[in-house]
Coordinates of C-alpha atoms in Angstrom, one line a residue:
X1 CA 0.0 0.0 0.0
X2 CA 2.8 2.4 0.9
X3 CA 4.6 1.5 -2.3
X4 CA 1.5 2.2 -4.3
X5 CA 1.0 5.6 -2.6
X6 CA 4.7 6.5 -3.2
X7 CA 4.3 5.6 -6.8
X8 CA 1.2 7.7 -7.2
X9 CA 3.0 10.6 -5.5
X10 CA 6.0 10.2 -7.8
X11 CA 3.6 10.1 -10.8
X12 CA 1.8 13.2 -9.7
X13 CA 5.1 15.0 -9.0
X14 CA 6.4 14.0 -12.4
X15 CA 3.2 15.3 -14.1
X16 CA 3.4 18.6 -12.2
X17 CA 7.1 18.9 -13.2
X18 CA 6.2 18.2 -16.9
X19 CA 3.4 20.9 -16.8
X20 CA 5.8 23.4 -15.2
X21 CA 8.4 22.6 -17.8
X22 CA 5.9 23.0 -20.6
X23 CA 4.8 26.4 -19.2
X24 CA 8.4 27.6 -18.9
X25 CA 9.0 26.5 -22.5
X26 CA 5.9 28.4 -23.7
X27 CA 6.9 31.5 -21.7
X28 CA 10.5 31.4 -23.1
X29 CA 9.3 30.9 -26.7
X30 CA 6.8 33.7 -26.2
X31 CA 9.6 36.1 -25.1
X32 CA 11.6 35.3 -28.3
X33 CA 8.5 36.0 -30.4
X34 CA 7.7 39.2 -28.6
X35 CA 11.2 40.6 -29.2
X36 CA 10.7 39.7 -32.9
X37 CA 7.3 41.5 -32.8
X38 CA 8.6 44.7 -31.2
X39 CA 11.4 45.0 -33.8
X40 CA 9.1 44.2 -36.8
X41 CA 6.4 46.4 -35.5
X42 CA 8.4 49.7 -35.4
X43 CA 10.5 49.0 -38.5
X44 CA 7.4 47.7 -40.4
X45 CA 5.3 50.8 -39.7
X46 CA 8.1 53.1 -40.7
X47 CA 8.8 51.1 -43.9
X48 CA 5.1 51.2 -45.0
X49 CA 5.1 55.0 -44.7
X50 CA 8.2 55.2 -47.0
X51 CA 6.7 52.8 -49.5
X52 CA 3.4 54.6 -49.6
X53 CA 5.1 57.9 -50.2
X54 CA 7.4 56.4 -52.9
X55 CA 4.7 54.6 -54.8
X56 CA 1.8 57.0 -54.4
X57 CA -1.8 56.0 -53.6
X58 CA -2.7 54.5 -57.0
X59 CA 0.4 52.4 -57.4
X60 CA 0.1 51.3 -53.8
X61 CA -3.4 50.3 -54.4
X62 CA -2.3 48.2 -57.5
X63 CA 0.4 46.5 -55.4
X64 CA -2.1 45.8 -52.5
X65 CA -4.6 44.4 -55.0
X66 CA -2.2 42.1 -57.0
X67 CA 0.4 41.4 -54.4
X68 CA -2.5 40.6 -52.2
X69 CA -2.2 37.2 -53.8
X70 CA 1.1 36.9 -51.8
X71 CA -0.6 37.7 -48.5
X72 CA -3.5 35.3 -49.3
X73 CA -1.1 32.6 -50.2
X74 CA 0.9 33.4 -47.2
X75 CA -2.2 32.6 -45.2
X76 CA -2.5 29.3 -47.2
X77 CA 1.1 28.8 -46.5
X78 CA 0.6 29.2 -42.8
X79 CA -2.2 26.6 -42.9
X80 CA 0.1 24.2 -44.8
X81 CA 2.8 25.1 -42.2
X82 CA 0.4 24.3 -39.3
X83 CA -0.7 21.0 -41.0
X84 CA 2.9 19.9 -41.5
X85 CA 3.8 21.0 -38.0
X86 CA 0.9 19.1 -36.7
X87 CA 2.2 15.7 -38.0
X88 CA 5.8 16.4 -37.1
X89 CA 4.8 17.5 -33.5
X90 CA 2.5 14.5 -33.1
X91 CA 5.4 12.1 -33.9
X92 CA 7.6 14.0 -31.4
X93 CA 4.9 13.8 -28.8
X94 CA 4.5 10.1 -29.3
X95 CA 8.3 9.7 -29.0
X96 CA 8.6 8.4 -32.6
X97 CA 11.4 10.7 -33.8
X98 CA 12.6 7.9 -36.0
X99 CA 9.6 8.4 -38.3
X100 CA 10.3 12.1 -38.8
X101 CA 12.5 11.7 -42.0
X102 CA 9.8 9.8 -43.9
X103 CA 7.1 12.2 -42.6
X104 CA 9.1 15.3 -43.7
X105 CA 9.9 13.7 -47.1
X106 CA 6.2 13.1 -47.8
X107 CA 5.2 16.5 -46.6
X108 CA 7.8 18.2 -48.8
X109 CA 6.8 16.2 -51.8
X110 CA 3.1 17.2 -51.3
X111 CA 4.1 20.8 -50.9
X112 CA 6.1 20.8 -54.2
X113 CA 3.0 19.2 -55.9
X114 CA 0.8 22.0 -54.5
X115 CA 3.4 24.7 -55.6
X116 CA 3.2 23.3 -59.2
X117 CA -0.6 23.6 -59.2
X118 CA -0.2 27.1 -57.9
X119 CA 2.1 28.0 -60.7
X120 CA 0.0 26.5 -63.4
X121 CA -3.2 28.2 -62.2
X122 CA -1.4 31.5 -61.6
X123 CA 0.1 31.6 -65.1
X124 CA -3.2 30.7 -66.9
X125 CA -6.4 31.7 -65.2
X126 CA -4.8 34.2 -62.9
X127 CA -2.8 36.0 -65.6
X128 CA -5.9 36.2 -67.8
X129 CA -7.9 37.7 -65.0
X130 CA -5.3 40.4 -64.1
X131 CA -5.2 41.5 -67.7
X132 CA -8.9 41.4 -68.5
X133 CA -11.0 41.9 -65.4
X134 CA -9.2 44.2 -62.9
X135 CA -9.8 47.9 -62.9
X136 CA -6.3 49.2 -63.6
X137 CA -5.2 52.1 -65.8
X138 CA -3.9 51.0 -69.2
X139 CA -0.6 52.8 -68.7
X140 CA 0.1 50.8 -65.5
X141 CA -0.8 47.3 -66.9
X142 CA 2.9 46.5 -67.7
X143 CA 3.9 47.3 -64.1
X144 CA 0.9 45.4 -62.8
X145 CA 2.0 42.3 -64.8
X146 CA 5.5 42.5 -63.3
X147 CA 4.0 42.7 -59.8
X148 CA 1.8 39.7 -60.6
X149 CA 4.7 37.6 -61.8
X150 CA 6.7 38.4 -58.7
X151 CA 3.7 37.6 -56.5
X152 CA 3.1 34.2 -58.2
X153 CA 6.7 33.1 -57.9
X154 CA 6.9 34.3 -54.3
X155 CA 3.9 32.3 -53.4
X156 CA 5.5 29.2 -55.0
X157 CA 8.6 29.7 -52.9
X158 CA 6.6 30.2 -49.7
X159 CA 4.6 26.9 -50.3
X160 CA 7.9 24.9 -50.8
X161 CA 9.5 26.4 -47.7
X162 CA 6.5 25.7 -45.4
X163 CA 7.8 22.2 -44.2
X164 CA 11.1 23.8 -43.1
X165 CA 9.3 26.5 -41.1
X166 CA 7.0 23.7 -39.7
X167 CA 10.1 21.8 -38.5
X168 CA 11.4 24.8 -36.6
X169 CA 8.0 25.3 -34.8
X170 CA 7.7 21.5 -34.1
X171 CA 11.1 21.5 -32.4
X172 CA 10.1 24.8 -30.6
X173 CA 13.1 26.7 -31.9
X174 CA 11.2 30.0 -31.7
X175 CA 14.5 32.0 -31.4
X176 CA 15.4 31.2 -35.0
X177 CA 11.8 32.0 -36.1
X178 CA 12.2 35.4 -34.4
X179 CA 15.6 36.1 -35.9
X180 CA 14.3 35.3 -39.4
X181 CA 11.3 37.7 -39.0
X182 CA 13.7 40.4 -37.9
X183 CA 15.9 39.7 -40.9
X184 CA 12.9 39.9 -43.2
X185 CA 11.7 43.3 -41.9
X186 CA 15.1 44.8 -42.0
X187 CA 15.5 43.7 -45.6
X188 CA 12.1 45.3 -46.4
X189 CA 13.3 48.6 -44.8
X190 CA 16.4 48.5 -47.0
X191 CA 14.1 47.9 -50.0
X192 CA 12.0 50.9 -49.0
X193 CA 15.1 53.1 -48.7
X194 CA 16.1 52.1 -52.2
X195 CA 12.9 53.4 -53.5
X196 CA 13.6 56.9 -52.1
X197 CA 16.8 57.2 -54.2
X198 CA 15.4 55.4 -57.3
X199 CA 14.7 57.2 -60.5
X200 CA 13.1 54.2 -62.2
X201 CA 9.5 52.8 -62.0
X202 CA 9.3 52.3 -58.2
X203 CA 6.4 49.8 -58.4
X204 CA 8.4 47.4 -60.7
X205 CA 11.6 47.9 -58.6
X206 CA 9.7 47.3 -55.4
X207 CA 8.1 44.1 -56.5
X208 CA 11.3 42.6 -58.0
X209 CA 13.4 43.3 -54.9
X210 CA 10.6 42.0 -52.6
X211 CA 10.7 38.7 -54.6
X212 CA 14.5 38.6 -54.0
X213 CA 14.0 39.0 -50.3
X214 CA 11.5 36.1 -50.2
X215 CA 13.9 33.9 -52.1
X216 CA 16.8 34.7 -49.7
X217 CA 14.6 34.0 -46.6
X218 CA 13.6 30.6 -48.1
X219 CA 17.3 29.7 -48.7
X220 CA 18.3 30.6 -45.1
X221 CA 15.4 28.5 -43.7
X222 CA 16.5 25.6 -45.9
X223 CA 20.2 25.8 -44.8
X224 CA 19.4 26.1 -41.1
X225 CA 17.0 23.1 -41.1
X226 CA 19.2 20.8 -43.1
X227 CA 22.1 21.5 -40.7
X228 CA 20.1 21.1 -37.4
X229 CA 17.3 18.7 -38.0
X230 CA 18.0 15.2 -39.3
X231 CA 14.7 14.9 -41.0
X232 CA 15.2 17.9 -43.2
X233 CA 17.3 16.4 -45.9
X234 CA 16.2 17.4 -49.3
X235 CA 14.8 14.2 -50.8
X236 CA 11.5 13.4 -52.4
X237 CA 9.2 10.4 -52.1
X238 CA 5.8 9.3 -50.9
X239 CA 5.5 6.8 -48.1
X240 CA 2.2 5.0 -48.6
X241 CA 1.6 4.6 -44.9
X242 CA 2.3 8.2 -44.2
X243 CA 0.7 9.8 -47.2
X244 CA -2.8 8.4 -46.5
X245 CA -3.0 10.2 -43.2
X246 CA -1.3 13.4 -44.4
X247 CA -3.1 13.6 -47.7
X248 CA -6.5 13.2 -46.0
X249 CA -5.7 15.9 -43.5
X250 CA -4.0 18.3 -46.0
X251 CA -6.6 17.8 -48.8
X252 CA -9.4 18.9 -46.5
X253 CA -7.2 21.7 -45.1
X254 CA -6.5 22.7 -48.7
X255 CA -10.3 22.9 -49.5
X256 CA -10.8 25.4 -46.6
X257 CA -7.6 27.3 -47.5
X258 CA -8.6 27.6 -51.2
X259 CA -12.1 28.8 -50.4
X260 CA -10.8 31.3 -47.9
X261 CA -8.3 32.5 -50.5
X262 CA -11.1 32.8 -53.1
X263 CA -13.2 34.6 -50.5
X264 CA -10.6 37.2 -49.6
X265 CA -9.4 37.8 -53.1
X266 CA -13.0 38.1 -54.4
X267 CA -13.6 40.8 -51.7
X268 CA -10.5 42.7 -53.0
X269 CA -11.7 42.4 -56.6
X270 CA -15.2 43.4 -55.9
X271 CA -14.0 46.5 -54.0
X272 CA -11.8 47.3 -56.9
X273 CA -14.6 46.9 -59.5
X274 CA -17.1 49.0 -57.6
X275 CA -14.8 51.6 -55.9
X276 CA -11.4 51.6 -57.7
X277 CA -7.8 51.1 -56.3
X278 CA -8.5 53.8 -53.5
X279 CA -10.5 51.2 -51.6
X280 CA -7.7 48.6 -52.2
X281 CA -5.1 51.0 -50.8
X282 CA -7.2 51.5 -47.7
X283 CA -7.5 47.8 -47.2
X284 CA -3.7 47.5 -47.7
X285 CA -3.0 50.2 -45.1
X286 CA -5.2 48.7 -42.4
X287 CA -3.3 45.4 -42.7
X288 CA -0.1 47.1 -41.4
X289 CA -1.7 48.2 -38.1
X290 CA -4.0 45.1 -37.7
X291 CA -1.1 42.9 -38.6
X292 CA 1.1 44.5 -36.0
X293 CA -1.6 44.0 -33.4
X294 CA -2.2 40.5 -34.5
X295 CA 1.5 39.6 -33.9
X296 CA 0.9 40.1 -30.2
X297 CA -1.6 37.3 -30.3
X298 CA 0.0 35.0 -32.9
X299 CA 3.3 35.1 -30.9
X300 CA 1.6 33.7 -27.8
X301 CA -0.5 31.2 -29.8
X302 CA 2.4 30.0 -31.9
X303 CA 4.5 29.2 -28.8
X304 CA 1.6 27.2 -27.3
X305 CA 0.5 25.4 -30.5
X306 CA 3.1 22.5 -30.2
X307 CA 2.0 21.8 -26.7
X308 CA -1.6 21.5 -27.8
X309 CA -0.6 18.9 -30.5
X310 CA 1.7 17.0 -28.0
X311 CA -1.1 16.8 -25.4
X312 CA -3.4 15.2 -27.9
X313 CA -0.6 12.8 -29.1
X314 CA -0.1 11.7 -25.5
X315 CA -3.8 11.1 -24.9
X316 CA -4.1 14.1 -22.5
X317 CA -7.3 15.5 -24.1
X318 CA -8.4 17.2 -20.8
X319 CA -5.1 19.1 -20.6
X320 CA -5.4 20.0 -24.2
X321 CA -8.8 21.5 -23.7
X322 CA -7.7 23.4 -20.6
X323 CA -4.7 24.8 -22.5
X324 CA -6.9 25.9 -25.4
X325 CA -9.4 27.6 -23.0
X326 CA -6.5 29.4 -21.3
X327 CA -4.9 30.5 -24.6
X328 CA -8.3 31.9 -25.7
X329 CA -8.7 33.8 -22.4
X330 CA -5.2 35.3 -22.4
X331 CA -5.3 36.1 -26.1
X332 CA -8.5 38.1 -25.6
X333 CA -6.9 40.0 -22.7
X334 CA -3.9 40.9 -24.8
X335 CA -6.2 42.2 -27.5
X336 CA -8.2 44.3 -25.0
X337 CA -5.1 46.0 -23.6
X338 CA -3.7 46.6 -27.1
X339 CA -6.7 47.8 -29.1
X340 CA -8.7 50.2 -26.8
X341 CA -6.5 53.2 -27.5
X342 CA -6.1 52.2 -31.2
X343 CA -9.9 52.0 -31.8
X344 CA -10.5 55.4 -30.1
X345 CA -7.5 57.3 -31.6
X346 CA -7.6 55.8 -35.1
X347 CA -7.6 59.0 -36.9
X348 CA -4.7 60.6 -34.9
X349 CA -2.6 57.4 -35.3
X350 CA -2.9 57.6 -39.1
X351 CA -1.9 61.3 -39.0
X352 CA 1.2 60.4 -36.9
X353 CA 2.0 57.5 -39.2
X354 CA 1.3 58.9 -42.7
X355 CA 0.8 62.6 -42.1
X356 CA -2.8 62.4 -43.3
X357 CA -5.9 60.1 -43.1
X358 CA -6.5 58.1 -46.3
X359 CA -10.1 57.6 -47.3
X360 CA -12.0 54.7 -45.7
X361 CA -9.1 53.8 -43.4
X362 CA -10.6 54.9 -40.1
X363 CA -13.9 52.9 -40.2
X364 CA -12.1 50.0 -41.9
X365 CA -9.6 49.7 -39.0
X366 CA -12.2 50.1 -36.3
X367 CA -14.3 47.3 -37.8
X368 CA -11.1 45.2 -38.2
X369 CA -10.2 45.6 -34.5
X370 CA -13.7 44.3 -33.5
X371 CA -13.2 41.4 -35.8
X372 CA -9.8 40.7 -34.4
X373 CA -11.3 40.3 -30.9
X374 CA -13.2 37.3 -32.2
X375 CA -10.2 36.2 -34.3
X376 CA -8.0 36.0 -31.2
X377 CA -10.3 33.5 -29.5
X378 CA -11.1 31.6 -32.7
X379 CA -7.5 30.6 -33.6
X380 CA -6.9 28.3 -30.6
X381 CA -10.1 26.4 -31.4
X382 CA -8.7 25.8 -34.9
X383 CA -5.5 24.4 -33.4
X384 CA -7.5 22.0 -31.2
X385 CA -9.5 20.8 -34.3
X386 CA -6.2 20.3 -36.2
X387 CA -4.7 18.4 -33.3
X388 CA -7.6 16.0 -33.4
X389 CA -7.2 15.8 -37.2
X390 CA -10.8 15.5 -38.3
X391 CA -11.2 18.2 -40.9
X392 CA -13.7 16.7 -43.5
X393 CA -17.0 18.1 -42.2
X394 CA -15.7 21.4 -40.8
X395 CA -13.9 22.1 -44.2
X396 CA -17.1 21.5 -46.1
X397 CA -19.1 23.8 -43.8
X398 CA -16.4 26.5 -43.8
X399 CA -16.1 26.4 -47.6
X400 CA -19.9 26.8 -47.9
X401 CA -19.8 29.8 -45.5
X402 CA -16.9 31.5 -47.4
X403 CA -18.7 31.1 -50.8
X404 CA -22.0 32.3 -49.4
X405 CA -20.3 35.5 -48.2
X406 CA -19.0 36.2 -51.7
X407 CA -22.5 36.0 -53.1
X408 CA -23.8 38.3 -50.3
X409 CA -21.1 41.0 -51.0
X410 CA -21.9 40.9 -54.7
X411 CA -25.7 41.2 -54.2
X412 CA -25.1 43.9 -51.6
X413 CA -22.9 46.0 -53.8
X414 CA -25.4 45.6 -56.7
X415 CA -28.1 47.0 -54.4
X416 CA -25.9 50.0 -53.4
X417 CA -23.9 49.1 -50.3
X418 CA -21.1 51.6 -49.7
X419 CA -17.4 50.4 -48.9
X420 CA -17.9 50.7 -45.1
X421 CA -21.1 48.6 -45.1
X422 CA -19.5 46.0 -47.4
X423 CA -16.4 45.8 -45.1
X424 CA -18.7 45.3 -42.1
X425 CA -20.3 42.3 -43.8
X426 CA -16.8 41.0 -44.5
X427 CA -15.9 41.2 -40.8
X428 CA -19.0 39.3 -39.7
X429 CA -17.4 36.1 -41.1
X430 CA -15.0 35.7 -38.1
X431 CA -17.8 35.5 -35.5
X432 CA -19.7 33.0 -37.7
X433 CA -16.6 30.8 -38.1
X434 CA -16.0 31.0 -34.3
X435 CA -19.5 29.5 -33.7
X436 CA -18.7 26.7 -36.3
X437 CA -15.3 25.9 -34.8
X438 CA -16.6 25.8 -31.3
X439 CA -19.3 23.3 -32.3
X440 CA -16.9 21.0 -34.0
X441 CA -14.2 21.1 -31.3
X442 CA -16.8 20.3 -28.6
X443 CA -18.0 17.4 -30.7
X444 CA -14.6 16.0 -31.3
X445 CA -12.9 16.5 -27.9
X446 CA -15.7 17.3 -25.4
X447 CA -14.5 20.9 -25.2
X448 CA -16.8 22.8 -22.9
X449 CA -19.0 25.1 -25.0
X450 CA -20.9 26.6 -22.0
X451 CA -17.6 27.3 -20.2
X452 CA -16.1 28.9 -23.3
X453 CA -19.1 31.1 -23.9
X454 CA -19.3 32.4 -20.3
X455 CA -15.6 32.5 -19.4
X456 CA -14.2 33.7 -22.7
X457 CA -16.8 35.3 -25.1
X458 CA -19.2 37.1 -22.8
X459 CA -16.5 38.0 -20.2
X460 CA -14.2 39.4 -22.9
X461 CA -17.0 41.5 -24.5
X462 CA -17.9 42.9 -21.0
X463 CA -14.3 43.6 -20.2
X464 CA -13.9 45.4 -23.6
X465 CA -17.0 47.5 -22.9
X466 CA -15.8 48.5 -19.4
X467 CA -12.2 49.3 -20.6
X468 CA -13.3 51.6 -23.5
X469 CA -15.9 53.7 -21.6
X470 CA -13.8 56.2 -19.7
X471 CA -11.1 56.6 -22.5
X472 CA -13.9 57.3 -24.9
X473 CA -15.2 60.0 -22.6
X474 CA -11.8 61.6 -22.5
X475 CA -11.6 61.4 -26.3
X476 CA -14.9 63.3 -26.6
X477 CA -14.1 66.1 -24.1
X478 CA -10.5 67.0 -25.3
X479 CA -9.2 68.4 -28.5
X480 CA -7.2 66.2 -30.9
X481 CA -3.5 66.2 -30.3
X482 CA -0.6 64.5 -28.5
X483 CA -2.0 65.4 -25.0
X484 CA -5.3 63.7 -25.7
X485 CA -3.5 60.7 -27.4
X486 CA -1.2 60.2 -24.4
X487 CA -4.1 60.7 -21.9
X488 CA -6.3 58.2 -23.7
X489 CA -3.5 55.7 -24.0
X490 CA -2.4 55.9 -20.4
X491 CA -5.9 55.8 -19.0
X492 CA -6.9 52.9 -21.2
X493 CA -3.8 51.0 -20.2
X494 CA -4.5 51.4 -16.5
X495 CA -8.2 50.6 -16.7
X496 CA -7.8 47.6 -19.1
X497 CA -4.9 46.2 -17.0
X498 CA -7.1 46.5 -13.8
X499 CA -10.0 44.9 -15.6
X500 CA -7.9 42.0 -16.7
X501 CA -6.5 41.5 -13.2
X502 CA -9.8 41.7 -11.3
X503 CA -12.3 40.5 -13.9
X504 CA -10.4 38.3 -16.3
X505 CA -8.0 36.5 -14.0
X506 CA -9.1 33.9 -11.4
X507 CA -8.0 34.1 -7.8
X508 CA -5.2 31.5 -8.4
X509 CA -4.1 33.4 -11.6
X510 CA -3.8 36.6 -9.6
X511 CA -1.9 34.8 -6.8
X512 CA 0.7 33.5 -9.3
X513 CA 1.0 37.0 -10.9
X514 CA 1.6 38.7 -7.5
X515 CA 4.0 35.9 -6.4
X516 CA 6.0 36.3 -9.6
X517 CA 6.2 40.1 -9.1
X518 CA 7.3 39.8 -5.5
X519 CA 10.1 37.4 -6.5
X520 CA 11.3 39.8 -9.2
X521 CA 11.0 42.8 -6.9
X522 CA 12.9 41.2 -4.1
X523 CA 15.8 40.4 -6.5

């Protein structure tokens, strides 16, 4: 009896040690990713200002419209990345590292196959569409074609390099991931500075050099992974035992990715057809700020994703669900702290950043921030579904929703919706997808729907409403300027932090926070 008790105590102690070790690893990786985020945030915002000034609004709109293919395929690339990372991480979680080479080889072969399809479609249907259907001035069509070619080949490269990035995430080497992001943003700054001193067609020059930056990043990822991970040797082949599981997962993942890409690109095209490149320029500009804010969330979620996959691989479904719930909670708290001053002082932020406020950007960004609150708590649910690996039915439902929204936009624009109203309908997609993902995750892993709705969704909405009230009053009673901006930012930071501490966190959460602060203060 004593031996059994001792064994149970040792097992419990080991489990606690493992959880603490996992938490420390997540925290360490998050720190690396936040360093990356801060550097890329400030350099990226400055770079975008230079690029906008060098290209002009119309050429910037052309680049945002056509090179939007890159950002869309970058999203598809991230899904492929997550899919590959899922299988590599599952094998690591099961302790089957010996199967990694054949797993990686099969994933790489599938990605090359997808990249070939991308190239064929891009150089046929896509090329015809650019030259015949987009609303672009005739004297800029040659430049638009150069941008498009660079976009297509950049997307091919990003698809091929996805397995190498997935290996880095699976092995939880987030410091390398952070360094590469910093390299990427510094190179983009140098590209922007080249435009300032260029006397050529800046749109063509910008697209060509950006393609070169993408190629150099892919080569660095390839070299690092081949030197540090035994599975990342460049060889092709399909293992029948592996390909069945991977292809089933990735094919359904590709269905959702393709329809999402079709959805987002259709939105850009419809905005272009009805409202010209000015609307596309506004969409491109909000992506800089929203992308910078999103990095705060994705850094935290990227560092926790491997642990979600590993818990499922080890049969610890309850721990996986608890981690997903906590990631959703803390992601929403980060969003609240980050976005309250941005949504209130949107106009002034654009004046600081660009010197003026481009048309449509203020309402677009405010709508995007509200959408991002739902996005922040939706992404961990997707990670949980991908950990389980059952994508067939959710992919069918998601694809149907994305296609339905395209039809709604078209009908709405035909009946006279303005750009802001159309963009609002676009943003509704995320809450709809949140409901769908919650349903499927609860079905596959017994994830607590009621707990999620009350502890995450409703609580986060209430916290956001409380956090924004007093800063909004300050905004309405003061004149625009730096004093109001600083006052709104400081008050919103204080209030939202207190709201997170006393409404968002549980008693045990607060105890751990204060204990950590005391330890650091006493040092």
